[in-house]
Coordinates of C-alpha atoms in Angstrom, one line a residue:
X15 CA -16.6 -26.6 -28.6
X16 CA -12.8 -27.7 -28.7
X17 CA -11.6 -27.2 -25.1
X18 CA -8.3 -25.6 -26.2
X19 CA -10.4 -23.5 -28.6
X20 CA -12.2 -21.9 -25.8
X21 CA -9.4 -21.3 -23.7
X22 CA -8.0 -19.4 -26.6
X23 CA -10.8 -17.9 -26.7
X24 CA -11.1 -16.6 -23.0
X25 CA -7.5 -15.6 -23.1
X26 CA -7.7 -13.4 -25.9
X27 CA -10.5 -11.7 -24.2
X28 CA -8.8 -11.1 -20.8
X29 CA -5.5 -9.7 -22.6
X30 CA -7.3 -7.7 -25.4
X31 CA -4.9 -9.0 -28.1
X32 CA -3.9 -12.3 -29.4
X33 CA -0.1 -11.3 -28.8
X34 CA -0.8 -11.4 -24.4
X35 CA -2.7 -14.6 -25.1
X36 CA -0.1 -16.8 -27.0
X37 CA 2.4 -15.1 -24.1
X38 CA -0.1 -16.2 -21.5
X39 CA -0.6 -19.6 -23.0
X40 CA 3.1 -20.6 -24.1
X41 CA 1.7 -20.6 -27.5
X42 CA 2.4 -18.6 -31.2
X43 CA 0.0 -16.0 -32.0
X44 CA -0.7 -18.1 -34.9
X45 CA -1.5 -21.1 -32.9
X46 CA -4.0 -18.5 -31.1
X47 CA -5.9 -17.0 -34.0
X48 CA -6.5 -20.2 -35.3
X49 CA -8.0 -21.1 -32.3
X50 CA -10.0 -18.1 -32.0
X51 CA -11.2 -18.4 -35.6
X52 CA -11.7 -22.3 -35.3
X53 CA -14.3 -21.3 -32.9
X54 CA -16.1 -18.7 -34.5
X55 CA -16.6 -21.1 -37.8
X56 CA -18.0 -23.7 -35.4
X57 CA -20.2 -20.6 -33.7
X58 CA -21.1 -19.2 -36.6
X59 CA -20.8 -16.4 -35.4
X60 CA -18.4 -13.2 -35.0
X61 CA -17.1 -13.4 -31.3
X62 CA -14.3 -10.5 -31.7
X63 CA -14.1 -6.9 -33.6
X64 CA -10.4 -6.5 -34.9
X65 CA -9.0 -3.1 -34.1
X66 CA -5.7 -1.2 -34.6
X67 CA -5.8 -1.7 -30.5
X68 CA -6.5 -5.2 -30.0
X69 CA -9.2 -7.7 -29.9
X70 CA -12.7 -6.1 -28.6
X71 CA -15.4 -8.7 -27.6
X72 CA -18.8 -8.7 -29.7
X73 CA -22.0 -8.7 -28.3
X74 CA -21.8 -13.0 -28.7
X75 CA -18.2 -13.1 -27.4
X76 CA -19.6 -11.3 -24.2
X77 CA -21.9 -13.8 -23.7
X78 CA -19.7 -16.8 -24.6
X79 CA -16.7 -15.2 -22.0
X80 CA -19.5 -14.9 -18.8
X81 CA -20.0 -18.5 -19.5
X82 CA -16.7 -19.9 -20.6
X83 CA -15.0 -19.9 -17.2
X84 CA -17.2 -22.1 -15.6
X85 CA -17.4 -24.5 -18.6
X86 CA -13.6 -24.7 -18.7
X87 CA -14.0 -25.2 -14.7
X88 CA -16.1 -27.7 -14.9
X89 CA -14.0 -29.9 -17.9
X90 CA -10.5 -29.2 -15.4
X91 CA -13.1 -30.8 -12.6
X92 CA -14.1 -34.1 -14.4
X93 CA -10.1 -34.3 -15.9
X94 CA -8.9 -34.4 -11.7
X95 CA -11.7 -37.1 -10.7
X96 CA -10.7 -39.2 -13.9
X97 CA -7.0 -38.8 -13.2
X98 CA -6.6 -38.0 -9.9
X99 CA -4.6 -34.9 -9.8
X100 CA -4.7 -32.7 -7.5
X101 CA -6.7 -29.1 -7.6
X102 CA -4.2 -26.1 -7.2
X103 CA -5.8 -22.2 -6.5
X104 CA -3.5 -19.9 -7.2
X105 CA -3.7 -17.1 -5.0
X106 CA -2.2 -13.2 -5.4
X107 CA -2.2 -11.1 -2.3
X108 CA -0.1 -7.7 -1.4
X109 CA 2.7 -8.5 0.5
X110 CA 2.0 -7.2 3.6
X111 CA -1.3 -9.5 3.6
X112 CA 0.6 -12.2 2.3
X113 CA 2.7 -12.6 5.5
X114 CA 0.2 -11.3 8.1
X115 CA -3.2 -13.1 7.1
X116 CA -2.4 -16.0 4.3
X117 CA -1.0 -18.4 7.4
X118 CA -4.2 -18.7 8.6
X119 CA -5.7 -19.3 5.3
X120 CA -3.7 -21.9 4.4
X121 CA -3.7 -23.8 7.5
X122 CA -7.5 -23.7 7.4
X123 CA -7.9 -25.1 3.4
X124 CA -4.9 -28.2 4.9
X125 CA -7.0 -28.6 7.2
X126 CA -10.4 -29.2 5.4
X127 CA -9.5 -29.7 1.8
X128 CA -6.1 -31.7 1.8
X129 CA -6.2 -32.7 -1.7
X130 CA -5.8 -29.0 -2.3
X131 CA -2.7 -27.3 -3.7
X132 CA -2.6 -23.9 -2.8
X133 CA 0.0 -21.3 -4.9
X134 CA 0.4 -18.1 -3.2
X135 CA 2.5 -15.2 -4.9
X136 CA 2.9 -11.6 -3.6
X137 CA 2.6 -8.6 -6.2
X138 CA 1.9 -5.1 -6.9
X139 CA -1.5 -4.2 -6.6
X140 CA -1.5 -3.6 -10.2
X141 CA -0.4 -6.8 -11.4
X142 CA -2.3 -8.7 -9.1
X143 CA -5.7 -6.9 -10.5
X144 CA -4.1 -7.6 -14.0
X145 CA -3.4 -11.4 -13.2
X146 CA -6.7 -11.8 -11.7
X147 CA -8.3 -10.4 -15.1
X148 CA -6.1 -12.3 -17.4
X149 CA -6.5 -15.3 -15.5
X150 CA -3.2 -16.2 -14.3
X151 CA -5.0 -15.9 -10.8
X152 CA -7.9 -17.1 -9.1
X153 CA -8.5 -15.0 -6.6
X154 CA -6.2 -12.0 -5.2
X155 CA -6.5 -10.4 -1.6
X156 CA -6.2 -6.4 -1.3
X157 CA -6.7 -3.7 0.7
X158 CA -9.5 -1.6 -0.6
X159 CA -12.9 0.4 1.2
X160 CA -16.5 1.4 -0.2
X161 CA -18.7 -0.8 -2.5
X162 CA -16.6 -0.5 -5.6
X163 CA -13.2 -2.1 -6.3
X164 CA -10.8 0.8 -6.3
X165 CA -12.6 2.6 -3.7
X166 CA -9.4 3.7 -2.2
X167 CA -8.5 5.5 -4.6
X168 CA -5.8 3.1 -6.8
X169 CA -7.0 2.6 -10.3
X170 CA -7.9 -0.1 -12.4
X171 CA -5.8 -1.9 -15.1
X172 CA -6.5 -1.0 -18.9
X173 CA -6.7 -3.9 -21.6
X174 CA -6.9 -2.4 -24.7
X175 CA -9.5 -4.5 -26.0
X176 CA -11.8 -4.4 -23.0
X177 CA -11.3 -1.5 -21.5
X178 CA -11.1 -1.2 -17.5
X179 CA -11.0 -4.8 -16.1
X180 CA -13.5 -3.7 -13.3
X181 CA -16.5 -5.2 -15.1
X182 CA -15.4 -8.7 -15.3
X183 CA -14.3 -8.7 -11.5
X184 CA -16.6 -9.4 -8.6
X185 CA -14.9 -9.0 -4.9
X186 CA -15.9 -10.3 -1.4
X187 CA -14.9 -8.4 2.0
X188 CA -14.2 -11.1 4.1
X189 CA -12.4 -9.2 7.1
X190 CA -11.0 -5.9 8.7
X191 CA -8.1 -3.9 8.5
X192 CA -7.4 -1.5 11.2
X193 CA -5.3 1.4 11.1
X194 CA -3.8 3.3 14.1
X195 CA -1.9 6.6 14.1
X196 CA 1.5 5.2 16.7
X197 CA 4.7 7.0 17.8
X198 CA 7.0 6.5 20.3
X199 CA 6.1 7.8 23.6
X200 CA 8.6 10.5 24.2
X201 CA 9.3 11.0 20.4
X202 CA 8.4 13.2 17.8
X203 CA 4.5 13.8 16.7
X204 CA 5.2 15.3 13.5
X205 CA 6.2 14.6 10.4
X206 CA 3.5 12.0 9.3
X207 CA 5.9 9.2 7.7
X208 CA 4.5 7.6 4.7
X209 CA 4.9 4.8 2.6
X210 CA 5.3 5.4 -1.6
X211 CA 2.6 6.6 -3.4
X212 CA 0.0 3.9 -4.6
X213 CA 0.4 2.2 -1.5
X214 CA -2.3 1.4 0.2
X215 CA -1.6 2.5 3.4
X216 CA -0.3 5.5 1.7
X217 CA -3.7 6.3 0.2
X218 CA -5.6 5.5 3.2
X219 CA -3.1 8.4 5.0
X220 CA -3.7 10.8 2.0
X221 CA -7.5 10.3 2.7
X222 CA -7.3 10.7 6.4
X223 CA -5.1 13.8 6.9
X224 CA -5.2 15.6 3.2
X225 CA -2.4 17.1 1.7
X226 CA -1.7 19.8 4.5
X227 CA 0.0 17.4 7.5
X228 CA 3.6 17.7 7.3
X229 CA 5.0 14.4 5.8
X230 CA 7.9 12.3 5.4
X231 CA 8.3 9.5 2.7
X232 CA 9.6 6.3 3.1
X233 CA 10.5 3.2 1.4
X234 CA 8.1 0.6 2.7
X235 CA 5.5 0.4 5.8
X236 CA 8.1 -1.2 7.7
X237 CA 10.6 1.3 7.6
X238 CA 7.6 4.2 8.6
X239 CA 7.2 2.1 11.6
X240 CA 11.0 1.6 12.6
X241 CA 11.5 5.6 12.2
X242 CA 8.5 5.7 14.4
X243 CA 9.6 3.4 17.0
X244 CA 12.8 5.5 17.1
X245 CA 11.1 8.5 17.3
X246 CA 11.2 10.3 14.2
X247 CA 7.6 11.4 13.7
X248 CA 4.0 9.6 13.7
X249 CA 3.0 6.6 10.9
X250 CA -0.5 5.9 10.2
X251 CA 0.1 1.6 10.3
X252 CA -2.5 -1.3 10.3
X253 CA -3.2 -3.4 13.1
X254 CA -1.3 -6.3 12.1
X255 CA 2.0 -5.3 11.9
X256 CA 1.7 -3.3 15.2
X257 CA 0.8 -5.5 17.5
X258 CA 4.5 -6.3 19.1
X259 CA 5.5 -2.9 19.7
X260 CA 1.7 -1.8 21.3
X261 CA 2.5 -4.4 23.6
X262 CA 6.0 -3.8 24.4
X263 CA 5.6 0.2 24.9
X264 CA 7.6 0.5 21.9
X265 CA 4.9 2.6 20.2
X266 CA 1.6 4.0 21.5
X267 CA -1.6 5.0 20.1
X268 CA -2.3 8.5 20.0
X269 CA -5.8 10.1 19.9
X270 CA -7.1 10.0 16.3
X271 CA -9.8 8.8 15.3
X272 CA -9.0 6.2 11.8
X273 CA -11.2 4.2 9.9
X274 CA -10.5 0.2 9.0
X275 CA -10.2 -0.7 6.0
X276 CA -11.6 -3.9 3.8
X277 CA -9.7 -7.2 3.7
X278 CA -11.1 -7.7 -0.1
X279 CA -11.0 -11.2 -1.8
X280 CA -11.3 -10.3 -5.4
X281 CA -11.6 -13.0 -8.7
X282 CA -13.3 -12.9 -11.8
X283 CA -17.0 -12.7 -12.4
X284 CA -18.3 -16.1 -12.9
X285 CA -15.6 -18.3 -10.6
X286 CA -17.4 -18.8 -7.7
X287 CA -18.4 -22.3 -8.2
X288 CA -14.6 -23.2 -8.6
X289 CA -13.6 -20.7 -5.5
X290 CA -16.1 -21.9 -2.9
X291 CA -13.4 -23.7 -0.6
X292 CA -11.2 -20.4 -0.8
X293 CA -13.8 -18.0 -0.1
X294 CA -15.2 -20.0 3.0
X295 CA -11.5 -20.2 4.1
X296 CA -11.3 -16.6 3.3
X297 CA -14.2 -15.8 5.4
X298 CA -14.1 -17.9 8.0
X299 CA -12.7 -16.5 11.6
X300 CA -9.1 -16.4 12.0
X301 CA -9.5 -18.3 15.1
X302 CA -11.4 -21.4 13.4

Protein backbone atom coordinates (compact mmCIF):
# COMPACT_ATOMS: atom_id res chain seq x y z
CA UNK A 1 0.00 0.00 0.00
CA UNK A 2 1.15 3.62 -1.21
CA UNK A 3 1.87 5.47 2.05
CA UNK A 4 0.17 8.65 0.86
CA UNK A 5 -2.70 6.36 -0.32
CA UNK A 6 -3.39 5.28 3.16
CA UNK A 7 -3.20 8.52 4.65
CA UNK A 8 -5.78 9.57 2.20
CA UNK A 9 -7.41 6.93 3.24
CA UNK A 10 -7.46 7.46 7.15
CA UNK A 11 -8.25 11.06 6.57
CA UNK A 12 -11.23 10.67 4.64
CA UNK A 13 -12.44 8.35 7.36
CA UNK A 14 -11.89 10.75 10.36
CA UNK A 15 -13.61 13.74 8.40
CA UNK A 16 -16.46 11.73 6.81
CA UNK A 17 -15.99 13.50 3.37
CA UNK A 18 -13.28 13.85 0.94
CA UNK A 19 -13.77 17.80 1.05
CA UNK A 20 -12.37 17.91 5.24
CA UNK A 21 -9.66 15.49 4.04
CA UNK A 22 -8.05 17.49 1.10
CA UNK A 23 -8.63 20.69 3.75
CA UNK A 24 -6.83 18.57 6.31
CA UNK A 25 -4.13 17.41 4.02
CA UNK A 26 -3.35 20.70 1.93
CA UNK A 27 -4.48 18.75 -0.91
CA UNK A 28 -7.50 18.99 -3.92
CA UNK A 29 -10.38 16.80 -3.40
CA UNK A 30 -9.30 15.33 -6.59
CA UNK A 31 -5.87 14.61 -5.41
CA UNK A 32 -7.86 12.71 -2.42
CA UNK A 33 -10.30 10.54 -4.36
CA UNK A 34 -7.74 9.38 -6.40
CA UNK A 35 -6.01 8.38 -3.54
CA UNK A 36 -8.88 6.72 -1.97
CA UNK A 37 -9.79 4.93 -5.15
CA UNK A 38 -6.00 4.03 -5.99
CA UNK A 39 -6.33 2.08 -2.89
CA UNK A 40 -9.36 0.26 -3.17
CA UNK A 41 -8.18 -1.09 -6.89
CA UNK A 42 -5.06 -2.29 -5.16
CA UNK A 43 -7.51 -3.79 -2.14
CA UNK A 44 -9.79 -5.00 -4.31
CA UNK A 45 -12.05 -4.25 -2.36
CA UNK A 46 -14.90 -1.40 -1.56
CA UNK A 47 -13.47 0.50 1.55
CA UNK A 48 -16.21 3.44 1.50
CA UNK A 49 -20.14 3.68 0.80
CA UNK A 50 -20.82 7.14 -1.03
CA UNK A 51 -23.72 9.02 0.45
CA UNK A 52 -25.45 12.32 -0.12
CA UNK A 53 -23.72 12.89 3.51
CA UNK A 54 -20.29 11.93 3.15
CA UNK A 55 -18.05 9.03 2.99
CA UNK A 56 -19.29 6.09 5.43
CA UNK A 57 -16.58 3.28 6.06
CA UNK A 58 -17.47 -0.34 4.82
CA UNK A 59 -17.11 -3.29 6.80
CA UNK A 60 -13.25 -3.59 5.06
CA UNK A 61 -12.56 0.13 5.53
CA UNK A 62 -13.24 -0.44 9.28
CA UNK A 63 -10.87 -2.86 9.53
CA UNK A 64 -8.17 -1.22 7.29
CA UNK A 65 -8.79 2.32 9.63
CA UNK A 66 -8.13 0.19 13.27
CA UNK A 67 -4.98 -0.80 11.62
CA UNK A 68 -3.89 2.04 9.50
CA UNK A 69 -2.72 4.32 12.37
CA UNK A 70 -0.19 2.22 13.60
CA UNK A 71 1.16 1.25 10.13
CA UNK A 72 1.44 4.93 9.23
CA UNK A 73 3.13 5.15 12.81
CA UNK A 74 5.37 2.80 12.32
CA UNK A 75 6.62 4.14 8.44
CA UNK A 76 6.88 8.01 10.22
CA UNK A 77 9.19 5.86 12.87
CA UNK A 78 11.66 4.16 10.49
CA UNK A 79 11.55 7.80 8.15
CA UNK A 80 13.06 9.71 11.80
CA UNK A 81 15.85 6.84 12.43
CA UNK A 82 16.85 7.07 8.63
CA UNK A 83 16.82 10.84 8.65
CA UNK A 84 17.14 11.92 11.94
CA UNK A 85 14.41 14.22 12.50
CA UNK A 86 12.98 14.76 15.40
CA UNK A 87 9.45 13.23 16.77
CA UNK A 88 6.85 16.06 17.57
CA UNK A 89 3.34 15.06 19.65
CA UNK A 90 1.04 17.35 19.27
CA UNK A 91 -0.93 17.95 22.22
CA UNK A 92 -4.69 19.74 22.73
CA UNK A 93 -5.71 20.50 26.25
CA UNK A 94 -8.56 23.09 27.62
CA UNK A 95 -6.98 26.10 28.59
CA UNK A 96 -7.29 26.11 31.99
CA UNK A 97 -5.28 22.62 31.99
CA UNK A 98 -3.05 23.98 29.61
CA UNK A 99 -1.52 26.56 32.05
CA UNK A 100 -2.11 24.73 35.32
CA UNK A 101 -0.84 21.06 34.55
CA UNK A 102 1.02 20.99 30.88
CA UNK A 103 4.40 22.63 32.82
CA UNK A 104 4.88 19.73 34.45
CA UNK A 105 4.31 17.55 31.50
CA UNK A 106 6.61 19.06 29.46
CA UNK A 107 9.40 19.40 31.85
CA UNK A 108 9.10 15.72 32.53
CA UNK A 109 9.07 14.40 28.44
CA UNK A 110 12.67 17.26 28.33
CA UNK A 111 13.66 15.60 30.75
CA UNK A 112 13.48 11.93 29.59
CA UNK A 113 12.94 12.07 25.90
CA UNK A 114 15.00 15.21 24.60
CA UNK A 115 14.73 14.37 21.05
CA UNK A 116 11.10 15.04 21.49
CA UNK A 117 9.20 17.96 20.14
CA UNK A 118 6.23 18.59 21.97
CA UNK A 119 3.25 21.04 20.27
CA UNK A 120 0.84 22.16 22.72
CA UNK A 121 -2.42 24.19 21.62
CA UNK A 122 -5.35 25.22 23.75
CA UNK A 123 -9.09 24.82 22.31
CA UNK A 124 -12.64 24.38 22.93
CA UNK A 125 -13.51 21.14 24.13
CA UNK A 126 -15.26 20.57 20.95
CA UNK A 127 -12.52 21.06 18.63
CA UNK A 128 -10.10 19.50 20.66
CA UNK A 129 -12.44 16.08 20.56
CA UNK A 130 -12.78 16.94 16.76
CA UNK A 131 -8.94 17.33 16.27
CA UNK A 132 -8.27 14.30 18.18
CA UNK A 133 -10.67 12.35 15.76
CA UNK A 134 -9.48 13.81 12.62
CA UNK A 135 -6.06 13.44 13.52
CA UNK A 136 -4.67 16.78 13.73
CA UNK A 137 -3.97 15.75 17.43
CA UNK A 138 -2.41 13.02 19.21
CA UNK A 139 -3.68 13.16 22.36
CA UNK A 140 -5.95 15.94 24.03
CA UNK A 141 -6.27 16.54 27.95
CA UNK A 142 -10.03 17.34 29.38
CA UNK A 143 -11.94 17.44 32.19
CA UNK A 144 -14.46 14.72 32.11
CA UNK A 145 -15.99 11.97 35.10
CA UNK A 146 -17.53 8.27 34.85
CA UNK A 147 -16.29 5.49 32.57
CA UNK A 148 -17.44 6.99 29.27
CA UNK A 149 -16.00 10.04 27.42
CA UNK A 150 -18.60 12.74 27.87
CA UNK A 151 -19.59 11.63 31.15
CA UNK A 152 -19.96 15.15 32.24
CA UNK A 153 -22.41 15.75 30.41
CA UNK A 154 -20.68 17.70 27.06
CA UNK A 155 -21.48 15.84 23.86
CA UNK A 156 -19.62 14.30 21.33
CA UNK A 157 -18.60 15.68 17.79
CA UNK A 158 -20.72 14.40 14.74
CA UNK A 159 -18.87 13.47 11.38
CA UNK A 160 -21.23 12.79 8.90
CA UNK A 161 -19.82 9.87 7.61
CA UNK A 162 -19.04 8.11 10.93
CA UNK A 163 -21.30 9.18 13.09
CA UNK A 164 -20.31 10.15 16.86
CA UNK A 165 -16.42 10.07 17.02
CA UNK A 166 -16.69 8.30 20.54
CA UNK A 167 -15.98 4.84 19.05
CA UNK A 168 -12.67 5.58 17.58
CA UNK A 169 -11.42 7.32 20.89
CA UNK A 170 -9.94 5.51 23.84
CA UNK A 171 -9.07 7.83 27.03
CA UNK A 172 -6.77 7.41 30.05
CA UNK A 173 -7.47 9.21 33.62
CA UNK A 174 -4.20 9.95 34.61
CA UNK A 175 -4.99 12.41 37.63
CA UNK A 176 -7.54 14.51 39.80
CA UNK A 177 -9.32 17.53 39.63
CA UNK A 178 -10.68 18.92 42.77
CA UNK A 179 -13.39 21.29 43.11
CA UNK A 180 -14.19 23.47 46.17
CA UNK A 181 -17.23 25.72 46.81
CA UNK A 182 -14.91 29.40 48.01
CA UNK A 183 -16.06 32.90 48.92
CA UNK A 184 -14.72 35.55 50.67
CA UNK A 185 -14.93 35.37 54.33
CA UNK A 186 -17.22 38.20 55.14
CA UNK A 187 -18.85 38.24 51.61
CA UNK A 188 -21.78 37.17 50.07
CA UNK A 189 -22.90 33.27 50.00
CA UNK A 190 -25.31 33.55 47.35
CA UNK A 191 -25.57 33.87 44.09
CA UNK A 192 -23.64 30.70 42.80
CA UNK A 193 -21.34 32.49 39.96
CA UNK A 194 -20.81 30.37 37.00
CA UNK A 195 -18.81 30.13 34.08
CA UNK A 196 -20.74 29.84 30.34
CA UNK A 197 -22.54 27.01 29.57
CA UNK A 198 -20.55 23.88 28.18
CA UNK A 199 -17.87 24.71 30.46
CA UNK A 200 -16.73 22.20 32.31
CA UNK A 201 -16.70 23.61 35.46
CA UNK A 202 -20.03 24.96 34.52
CA UNK A 203 -21.40 21.42 34.06
CA UNK A 204 -19.80 20.07 37.07
CA UNK A 205 -21.91 23.14 39.04
CA UNK A 206 -25.17 22.19 37.12
CA UNK A 207 -24.59 18.61 38.39
CA UNK A 208 -23.75 19.49 41.97
CA UNK A 209 -26.50 22.06 42.88
CA UNK A 210 -29.34 21.50 40.04
CA UNK A 211 -31.13 24.17 38.45
CA UNK A 212 -32.79 25.63 41.78
CA UNK A 213 -29.44 27.54 43.46
CA UNK A 214 -29.64 31.09 42.69
CA UNK A 215 -26.92 31.82 39.97
CA UNK A 216 -24.94 34.36 38.39
CA UNK A 217 -23.08 33.94 34.90
CA UNK A 218 -19.87 34.98 34.08
CA UNK A 219 -17.47 35.16 31.40
CA UNK A 220 -14.70 32.82 32.31
CA UNK A 221 -13.63 30.77 35.62
CA UNK A 222 -11.42 33.51 36.34
CA UNK A 223 -13.70 36.17 36.51
CA UNK A 224 -16.26 33.79 38.96
CA UNK A 225 -13.30 33.61 41.15
CA UNK A 226 -12.34 37.47 41.15
CA UNK A 227 -16.22 38.37 41.91
CA UNK A 228 -15.81 35.80 44.63
CA UNK A 229 -12.70 37.11 46.17
CA UNK A 230 -14.47 40.50 46.22
CA UNK A 231 -17.39 39.23 47.66
CA UNK A 232 -20.09 38.97 45.29
CA UNK A 233 -21.42 35.47 45.83
CA UNK A 234 -19.94 31.73 46.05
CA UNK A 235 -17.99 29.90 42.80
CA UNK A 236 -17.67 26.28 42.64
CA UNK A 237 -13.57 26.41 41.26
CA UNK A 238 -10.95 23.54 40.93
CA UNK A 239 -8.08 23.15 43.08
CA UNK A 240 -5.61 24.55 40.92
CA UNK A 241 -6.48 27.87 40.35
CA UNK A 242 -7.31 28.37 44.05
CA UNK A 243 -4.50 27.67 45.74
CA UNK A 244 -3.11 31.45 46.25
CA UNK A 245 -6.07 32.88 47.61
CA UNK A 246 -6.75 29.61 50.18
CA UNK A 247 -3.52 30.54 51.34
CA UNK A 248 -3.74 34.15 51.56
CA UNK A 249 -7.33 34.26 53.30
CA UNK A 250 -8.50 35.73 50.17
CA UNK A 251 -11.17 32.99 49.82
CA UNK A 252 -12.22 30.19 52.11
CA UNK A 253 -13.73 26.90 51.78
CA UNK A 254 -17.19 26.65 52.88
CA UNK A 255 -18.86 23.30 54.05
CA UNK A 256 -20.02 21.40 50.89
CA UNK A 257 -19.25 18.44 50.20
CA UNK A 258 -17.94 18.30 45.98
CA UNK A 259 -16.68 15.62 43.99
CA UNK A 260 -13.22 15.67 41.85
CA UNK A 261 -13.29 15.31 38.71
CA UNK A 262 -11.00 13.20 35.99
CA UNK A 263 -7.78 14.71 34.50
CA UNK A 264 -8.60 12.57 31.07
CA UNK A 265 -5.81 11.98 28.48
CA UNK A 266 -7.91 11.13 25.42
CA UNK A 267 -6.34 10.00 21.60
CA UNK A 268 -7.48 7.79 19.04
CA UNK A 269 -8.06 4.05 19.38
CA UNK A 270 -5.07 2.36 18.17
CA UNK A 271 -2.12 5.10 19.03
CA UNK A 272 -0.83 3.88 22.01
CA UNK A 273 2.27 2.40 20.62
CA UNK A 274 3.16 5.95 19.26
CA UNK A 275 1.85 7.75 22.64
CA UNK A 276 3.68 5.63 25.27
CA UNK A 277 6.24 8.48 26.26
CA UNK A 278 3.23 10.99 26.67
CA UNK A 279 1.05 8.82 28.54
CA UNK A 280 3.85 7.79 31.10
CA UNK A 281 4.56 11.55 31.33
CA UNK A 282 0.89 12.08 31.67
CA UNK A 283 0.60 9.68 34.41
CA UNK A 284 3.48 9.97 36.17
CA UNK A 285 3.37 12.15 39.67
CA UNK A 286 3.52 15.76 39.31
CA UNK A 287 6.30 15.77 41.73
CA UNK A 288 8.65 13.21 39.54
Amino acid sequence: MDLRQLRGFVAVARTGTVTGAANSLGLAPASVSEQVRRLERSLGVALFERTPQGMRLTEQGATLLARAPGLLDHADEVRRAVTGQRRKVRIGALEMLAAARMPAVIRRLSERHPDLDVDVRSHTRQSLLAGVAAGELDAVLLVDTGPRIGGLGFTMPYDPGSGPVAPDLDFLDVGEVGLALVAAPDGDREPLLVSPPGCSIRLAADRVFGAEVPRRELTSIATAREWARQGLGSALLPDFALEPDLASGALMRLGFETPALALRLVWLRGREPALRDVLYAMSAPTDA
